[in-house]
Tab-separated table of C-alpha atoms in Angstrom:
chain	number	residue	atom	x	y	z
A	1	UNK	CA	0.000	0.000	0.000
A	2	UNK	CA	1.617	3.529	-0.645
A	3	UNK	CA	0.701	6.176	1.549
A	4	UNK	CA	-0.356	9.942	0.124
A	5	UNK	CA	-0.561	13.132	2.159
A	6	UNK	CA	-3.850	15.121	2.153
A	7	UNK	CA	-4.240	18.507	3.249
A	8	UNK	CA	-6.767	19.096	6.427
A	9	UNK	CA	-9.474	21.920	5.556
A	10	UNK	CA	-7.657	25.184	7.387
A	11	UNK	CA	-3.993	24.537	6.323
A	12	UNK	CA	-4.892	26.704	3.327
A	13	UNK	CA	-5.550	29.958	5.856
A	14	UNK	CA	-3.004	28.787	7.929
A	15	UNK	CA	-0.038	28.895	5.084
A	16	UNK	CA	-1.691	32.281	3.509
A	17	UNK	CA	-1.712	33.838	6.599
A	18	UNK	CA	2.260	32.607	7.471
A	19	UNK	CA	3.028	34.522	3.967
A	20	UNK	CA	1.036	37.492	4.676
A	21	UNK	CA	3.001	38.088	7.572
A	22	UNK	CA	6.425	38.146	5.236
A	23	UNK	CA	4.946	39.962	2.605
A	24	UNK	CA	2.193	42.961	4.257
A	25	UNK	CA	4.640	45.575	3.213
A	26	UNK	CA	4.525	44.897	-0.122
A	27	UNK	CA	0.930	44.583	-0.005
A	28	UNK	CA	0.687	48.513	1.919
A	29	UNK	CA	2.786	50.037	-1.059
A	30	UNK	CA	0.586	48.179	-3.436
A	31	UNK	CA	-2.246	49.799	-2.143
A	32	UNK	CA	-1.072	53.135	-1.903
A	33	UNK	CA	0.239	53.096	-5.376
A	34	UNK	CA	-3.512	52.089	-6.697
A	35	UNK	CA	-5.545	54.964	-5.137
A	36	UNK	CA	-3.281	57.481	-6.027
A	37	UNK	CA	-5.590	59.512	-8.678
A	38	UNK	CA	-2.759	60.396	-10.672
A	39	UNK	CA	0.777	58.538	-10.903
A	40	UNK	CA	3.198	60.997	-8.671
A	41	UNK	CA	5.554	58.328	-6.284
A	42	UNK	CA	6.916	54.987	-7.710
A	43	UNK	CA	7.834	52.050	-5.320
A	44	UNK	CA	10.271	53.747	-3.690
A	45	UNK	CA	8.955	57.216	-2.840
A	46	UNK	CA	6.076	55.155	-1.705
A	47	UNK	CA	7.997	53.396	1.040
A	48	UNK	CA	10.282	56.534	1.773
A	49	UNK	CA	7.134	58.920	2.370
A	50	UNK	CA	4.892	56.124	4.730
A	51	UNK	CA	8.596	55.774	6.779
A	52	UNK	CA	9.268	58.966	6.603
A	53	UNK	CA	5.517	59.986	8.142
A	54	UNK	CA	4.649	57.380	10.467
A	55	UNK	CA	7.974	54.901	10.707
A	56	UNK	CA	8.825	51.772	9.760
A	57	UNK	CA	6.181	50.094	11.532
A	58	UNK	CA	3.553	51.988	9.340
A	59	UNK	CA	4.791	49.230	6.789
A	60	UNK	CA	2.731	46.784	8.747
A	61	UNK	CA	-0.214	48.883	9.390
A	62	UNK	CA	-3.387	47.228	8.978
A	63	UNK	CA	-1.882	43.018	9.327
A	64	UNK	CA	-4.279	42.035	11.958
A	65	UNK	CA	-6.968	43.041	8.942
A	66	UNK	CA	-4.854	40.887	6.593
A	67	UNK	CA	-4.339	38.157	8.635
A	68	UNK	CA	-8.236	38.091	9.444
A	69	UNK	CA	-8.611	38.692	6.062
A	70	UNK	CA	-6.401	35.256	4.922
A	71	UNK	CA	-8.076	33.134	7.906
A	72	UNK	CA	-11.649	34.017	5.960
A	73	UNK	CA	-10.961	34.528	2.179
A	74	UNK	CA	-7.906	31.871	1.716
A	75	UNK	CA	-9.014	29.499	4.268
A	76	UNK	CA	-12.695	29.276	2.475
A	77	UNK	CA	-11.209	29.204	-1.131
A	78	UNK	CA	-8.259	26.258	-0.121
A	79	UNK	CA	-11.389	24.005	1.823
A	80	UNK	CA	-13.363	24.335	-1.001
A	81	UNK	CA	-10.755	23.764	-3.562
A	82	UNK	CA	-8.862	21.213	-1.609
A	83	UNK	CA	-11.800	19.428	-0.141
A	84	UNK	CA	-13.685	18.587	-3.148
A	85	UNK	CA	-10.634	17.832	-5.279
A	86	UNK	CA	-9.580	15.200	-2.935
A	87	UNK	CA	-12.974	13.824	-2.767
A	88	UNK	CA	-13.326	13.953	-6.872
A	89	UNK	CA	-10.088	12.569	-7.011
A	90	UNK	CA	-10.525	9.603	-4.647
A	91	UNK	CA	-13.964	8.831	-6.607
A	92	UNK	CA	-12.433	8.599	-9.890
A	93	UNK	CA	-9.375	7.005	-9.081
A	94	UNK	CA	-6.442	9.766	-10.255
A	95	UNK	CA	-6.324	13.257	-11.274
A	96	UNK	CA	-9.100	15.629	-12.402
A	97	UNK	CA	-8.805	17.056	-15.699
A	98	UNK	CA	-7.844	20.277	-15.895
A	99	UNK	CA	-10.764	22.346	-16.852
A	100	UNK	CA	-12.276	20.847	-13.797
A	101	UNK	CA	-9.805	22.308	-12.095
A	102	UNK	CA	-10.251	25.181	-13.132
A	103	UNK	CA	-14.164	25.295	-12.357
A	104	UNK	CA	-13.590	24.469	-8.926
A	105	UNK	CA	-11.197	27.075	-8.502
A	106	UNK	CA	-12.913	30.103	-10.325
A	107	UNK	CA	-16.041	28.407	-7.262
A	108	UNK	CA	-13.747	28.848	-4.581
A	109	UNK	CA	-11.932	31.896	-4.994
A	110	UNK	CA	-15.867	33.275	-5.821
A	111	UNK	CA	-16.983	32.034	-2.657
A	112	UNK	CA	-13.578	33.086	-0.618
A	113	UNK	CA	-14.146	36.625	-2.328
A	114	UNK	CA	-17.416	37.368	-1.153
A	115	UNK	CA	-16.283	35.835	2.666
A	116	UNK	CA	-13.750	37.642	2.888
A	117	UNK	CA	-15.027	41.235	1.410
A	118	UNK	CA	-15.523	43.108	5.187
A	119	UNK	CA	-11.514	42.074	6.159
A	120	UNK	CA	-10.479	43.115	2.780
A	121	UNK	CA	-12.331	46.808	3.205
A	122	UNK	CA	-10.583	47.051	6.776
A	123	UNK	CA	-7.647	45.774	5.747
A	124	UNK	CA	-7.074	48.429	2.852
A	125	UNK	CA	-8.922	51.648	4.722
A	126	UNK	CA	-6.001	50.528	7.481
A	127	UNK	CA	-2.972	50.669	4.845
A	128	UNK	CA	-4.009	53.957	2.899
A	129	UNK	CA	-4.903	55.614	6.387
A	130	UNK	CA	-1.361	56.174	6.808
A	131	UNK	CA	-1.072	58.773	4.046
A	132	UNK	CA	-3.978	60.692	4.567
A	133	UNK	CA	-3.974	63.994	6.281
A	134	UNK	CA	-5.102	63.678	10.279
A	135	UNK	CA	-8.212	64.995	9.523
A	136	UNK	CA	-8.908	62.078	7.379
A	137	UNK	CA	-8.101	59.346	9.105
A	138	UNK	CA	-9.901	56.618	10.320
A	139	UNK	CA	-7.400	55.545	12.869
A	140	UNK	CA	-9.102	51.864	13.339
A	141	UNK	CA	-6.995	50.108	16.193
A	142	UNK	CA	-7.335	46.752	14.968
A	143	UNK	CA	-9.487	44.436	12.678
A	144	UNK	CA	-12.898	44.271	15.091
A	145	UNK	CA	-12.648	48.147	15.737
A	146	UNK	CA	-12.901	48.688	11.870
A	147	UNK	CA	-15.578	46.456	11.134
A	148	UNK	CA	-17.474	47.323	14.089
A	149	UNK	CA	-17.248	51.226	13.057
A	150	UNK	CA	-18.004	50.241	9.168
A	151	UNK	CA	-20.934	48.572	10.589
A	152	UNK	CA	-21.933	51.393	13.154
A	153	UNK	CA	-21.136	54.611	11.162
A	154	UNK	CA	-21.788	53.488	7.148
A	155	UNK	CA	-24.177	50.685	7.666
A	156	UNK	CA	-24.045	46.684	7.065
A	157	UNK	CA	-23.800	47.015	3.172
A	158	UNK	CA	-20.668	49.012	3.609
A	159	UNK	CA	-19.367	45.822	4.917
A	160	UNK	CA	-19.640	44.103	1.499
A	161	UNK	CA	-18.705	47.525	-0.843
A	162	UNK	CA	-16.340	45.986	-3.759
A	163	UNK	CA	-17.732	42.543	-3.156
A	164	UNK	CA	-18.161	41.626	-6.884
A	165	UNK	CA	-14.946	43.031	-7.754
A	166	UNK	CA	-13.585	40.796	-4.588
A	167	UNK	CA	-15.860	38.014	-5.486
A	168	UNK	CA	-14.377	38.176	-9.065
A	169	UNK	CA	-11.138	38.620	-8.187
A	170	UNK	CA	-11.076	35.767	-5.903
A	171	UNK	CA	-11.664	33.940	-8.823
A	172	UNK	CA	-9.471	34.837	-10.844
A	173	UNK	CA	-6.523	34.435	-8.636
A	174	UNK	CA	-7.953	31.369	-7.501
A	175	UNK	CA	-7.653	30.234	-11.377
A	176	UNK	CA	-4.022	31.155	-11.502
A	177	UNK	CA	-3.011	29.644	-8.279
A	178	UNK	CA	-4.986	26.729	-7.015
A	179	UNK	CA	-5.950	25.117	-10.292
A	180	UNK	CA	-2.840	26.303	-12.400
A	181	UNK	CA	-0.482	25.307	-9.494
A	182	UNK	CA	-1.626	21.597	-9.138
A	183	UNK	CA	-1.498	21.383	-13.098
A	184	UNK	CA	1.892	22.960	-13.130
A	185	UNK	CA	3.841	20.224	-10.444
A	186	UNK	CA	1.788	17.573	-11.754
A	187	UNK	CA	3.609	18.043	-15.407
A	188	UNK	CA	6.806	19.014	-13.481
A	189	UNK	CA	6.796	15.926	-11.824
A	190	UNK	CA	5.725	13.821	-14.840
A	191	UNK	CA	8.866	14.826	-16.917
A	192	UNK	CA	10.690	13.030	-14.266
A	193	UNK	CA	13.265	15.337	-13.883
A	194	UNK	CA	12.551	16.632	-10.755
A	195	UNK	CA	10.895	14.810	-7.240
A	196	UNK	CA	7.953	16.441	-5.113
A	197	UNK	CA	9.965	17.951	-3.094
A	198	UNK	CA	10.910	21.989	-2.075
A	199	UNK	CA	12.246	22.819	-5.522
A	200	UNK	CA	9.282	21.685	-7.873
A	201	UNK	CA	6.748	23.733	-5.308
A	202	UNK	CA	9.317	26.707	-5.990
A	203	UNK	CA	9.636	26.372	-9.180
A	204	UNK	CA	5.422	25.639	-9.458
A	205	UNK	CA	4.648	28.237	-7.453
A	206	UNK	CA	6.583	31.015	-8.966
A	207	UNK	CA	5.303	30.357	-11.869
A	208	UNK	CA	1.216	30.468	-10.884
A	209	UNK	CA	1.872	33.881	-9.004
A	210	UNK	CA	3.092	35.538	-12.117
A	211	UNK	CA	-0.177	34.220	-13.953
A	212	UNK	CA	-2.150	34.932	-11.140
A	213	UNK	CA	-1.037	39.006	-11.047
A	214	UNK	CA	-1.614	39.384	-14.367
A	215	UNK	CA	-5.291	37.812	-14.724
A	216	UNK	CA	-6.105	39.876	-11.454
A	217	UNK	CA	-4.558	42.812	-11.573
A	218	UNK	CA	-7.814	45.282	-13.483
A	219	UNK	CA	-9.959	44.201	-10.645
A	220	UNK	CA	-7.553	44.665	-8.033
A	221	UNK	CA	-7.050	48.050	-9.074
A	222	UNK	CA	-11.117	49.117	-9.017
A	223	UNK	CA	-11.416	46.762	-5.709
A	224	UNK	CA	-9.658	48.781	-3.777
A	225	UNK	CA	-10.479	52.137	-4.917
A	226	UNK	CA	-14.360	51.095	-4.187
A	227	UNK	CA	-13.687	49.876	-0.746
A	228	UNK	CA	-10.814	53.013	-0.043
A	229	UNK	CA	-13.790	55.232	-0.777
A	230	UNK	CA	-16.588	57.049	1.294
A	231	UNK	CA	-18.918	57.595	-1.581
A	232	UNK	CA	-21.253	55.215	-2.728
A	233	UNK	CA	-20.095	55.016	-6.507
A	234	UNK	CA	-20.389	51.283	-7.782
A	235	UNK	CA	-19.675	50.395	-11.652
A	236	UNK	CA	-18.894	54.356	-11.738
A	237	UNK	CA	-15.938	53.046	-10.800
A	238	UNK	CA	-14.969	51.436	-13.846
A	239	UNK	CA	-15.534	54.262	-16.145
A	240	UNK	CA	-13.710	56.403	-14.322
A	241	UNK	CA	-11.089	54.818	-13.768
A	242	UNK	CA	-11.021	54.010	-17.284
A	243	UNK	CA	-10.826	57.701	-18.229
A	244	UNK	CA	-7.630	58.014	-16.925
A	245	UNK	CA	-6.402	55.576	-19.520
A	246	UNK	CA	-5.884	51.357	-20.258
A	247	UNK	CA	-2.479	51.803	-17.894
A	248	UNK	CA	-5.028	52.832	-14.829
A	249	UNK	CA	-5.870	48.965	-14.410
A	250	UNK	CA	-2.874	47.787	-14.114
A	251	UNK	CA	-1.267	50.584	-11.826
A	252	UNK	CA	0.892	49.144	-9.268
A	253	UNK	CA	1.576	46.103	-11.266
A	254	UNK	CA	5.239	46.186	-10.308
A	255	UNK	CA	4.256	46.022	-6.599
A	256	UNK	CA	1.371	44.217	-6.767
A	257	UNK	CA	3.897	41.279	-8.967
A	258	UNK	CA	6.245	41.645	-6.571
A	259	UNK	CA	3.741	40.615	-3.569
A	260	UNK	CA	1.812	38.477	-4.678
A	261	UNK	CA	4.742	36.217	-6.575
A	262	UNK	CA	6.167	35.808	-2.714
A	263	UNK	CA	3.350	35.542	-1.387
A	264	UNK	CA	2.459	32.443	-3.681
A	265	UNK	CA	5.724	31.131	-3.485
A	266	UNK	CA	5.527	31.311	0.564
A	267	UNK	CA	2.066	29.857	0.892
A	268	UNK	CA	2.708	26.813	-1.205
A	269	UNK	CA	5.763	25.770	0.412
A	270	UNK	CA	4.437	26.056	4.115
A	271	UNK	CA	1.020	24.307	2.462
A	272	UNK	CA	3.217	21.402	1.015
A	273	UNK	CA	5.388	21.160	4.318
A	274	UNK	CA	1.886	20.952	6.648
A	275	UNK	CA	0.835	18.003	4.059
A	276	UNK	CA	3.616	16.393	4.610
A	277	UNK	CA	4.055	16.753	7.922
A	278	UNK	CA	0.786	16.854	9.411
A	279	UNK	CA	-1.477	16.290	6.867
A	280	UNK	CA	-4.373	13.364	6.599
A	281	UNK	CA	-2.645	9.972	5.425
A	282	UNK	CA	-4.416	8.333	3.053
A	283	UNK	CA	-3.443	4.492	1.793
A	284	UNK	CA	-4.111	3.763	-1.617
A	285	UNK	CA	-3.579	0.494	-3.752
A	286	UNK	CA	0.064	1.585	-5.730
């Protein structure tokens, strides 16, 4: 009998939430660079204006929103993902084909989306507080203090503002990683160059995060300028953006590539070592 690994239903939060503790800073600059209305600071004025304001801690302003934010949105899109592939995949004896994949995916990273909308809204009010004037800012303490205050000052549909564009996103990155990932070491490993070990999820995993940015990048951009805002102004959103030119979805690509590549990279390799090291084992006929 050989013995596999399966992945228990939370190690997917648990690994994105690992990486978004290495990689929040990127995130913050990412998210300054997308509301700014007009492009005036690149990637490094960014980070030399929020140290220069607030310190070098104001890199990591707003992670208790991301890591709530991870333990919703990730760990709903990896149990869906994960827990009906292995199910599929046990019924039929070997792999699912790919546009399967892909399906369940695009489900998952819907459904993660739309969890995860009211952590995502705190999370990126927190980051771009930082370069407001004083006036302006929110100044939520943590996570619960910014959703309670959405809730209390703008109502319980301000929770959910950019929820489509979340909800889509989700999908979309959910495409690029969780489907295109398991395709991607499955033909690594098939070539028979390489084993299943630290490498091939490197080497996978870099790979997915670079597709993933791309394919998500237009709806990052108008996801967070609907949540960042006060105003009410829904598909306006779109066309306005869109008047300040094609480039205007994909501002803060640089940034946003270099996040979320790490951040892929990082959450696959502490996924793969949970598996393996405390994952369900399964024995199946070789």
């Amino acid at each position: 009998m050989q013995q596999n690994h399966l992945s228990r239903w939370y190690f997917g939060g648990v690994s994105s939430s690992v990486a978004a503790c290495l990689t929040h800073p990127l995130d913050l600059i990412k998210v300054h660079l997308q509301t700014q209305q007009e492009v005036k600071v690149r990637i490094i004025g960014m980070v030399v204006n929020v140290v220069r304001r607030k310190g070098y801690l104001a890199l990591y302003s707003g992670l208790s929103a991301s890591l709530f934010r991870q333990m919703t949105y990730s760990l709903s899109r990896f149990a869906i993902y994960e827990t009906v592939r292995d199910e599929m995949n046990r019924k039929n004896k070997g792999f699912m084909p790919f546009y399967q994949k892909v399906l369940m995916g695009a489900f998952g990273g819907f459904a993660g989306g739309f969890i995860g909308t009211p952590a995502d809204l705190v999370n990126v009010r927190m980051q771009n507080d930082v370069k407001l004037p004083v006036e302006l800012r929110r100044n939520y303490v943590h996570v619960l203090d910014g959703l309670f205050r959405v809730w209390k000052e703008e109502g319980i549909r301000k929770l959910f503002s950019g929820a489509s564009m979340a909800s889509s996103r989700g999908a979309l990155v959910s495409v690029g990683q969780l489907s295109c990932y398991e395709q991607s070491k499955q033909l690594v490993l098939a070539a028979g160059y390489l084993t299943d070990n630290i490498l091939t999820h490197f080497l996978a995993s870099v790979f997915v995060g670079g597709c993933a940015t791309i394919l998500c990048q237009p709806l990052d951009v108008v996801k967070t300028r609907l949540m960042n805002s006060k105003l009410e102004y829904g598909v306006r959103c779109v066309s306005l953006s869109a008047k300040l030119g094609p480039k205007a979805f994909y501002k803060g690509l640089v940034p946003a590539a270099i996040r979320l590549i790490p951040h892929t990279v990082f959450t696959f390799i502490f996924l793969e070592q949970l598996r393996q090291h405390f994952g369900l084992r399964v024995f199946v006929s070789p």
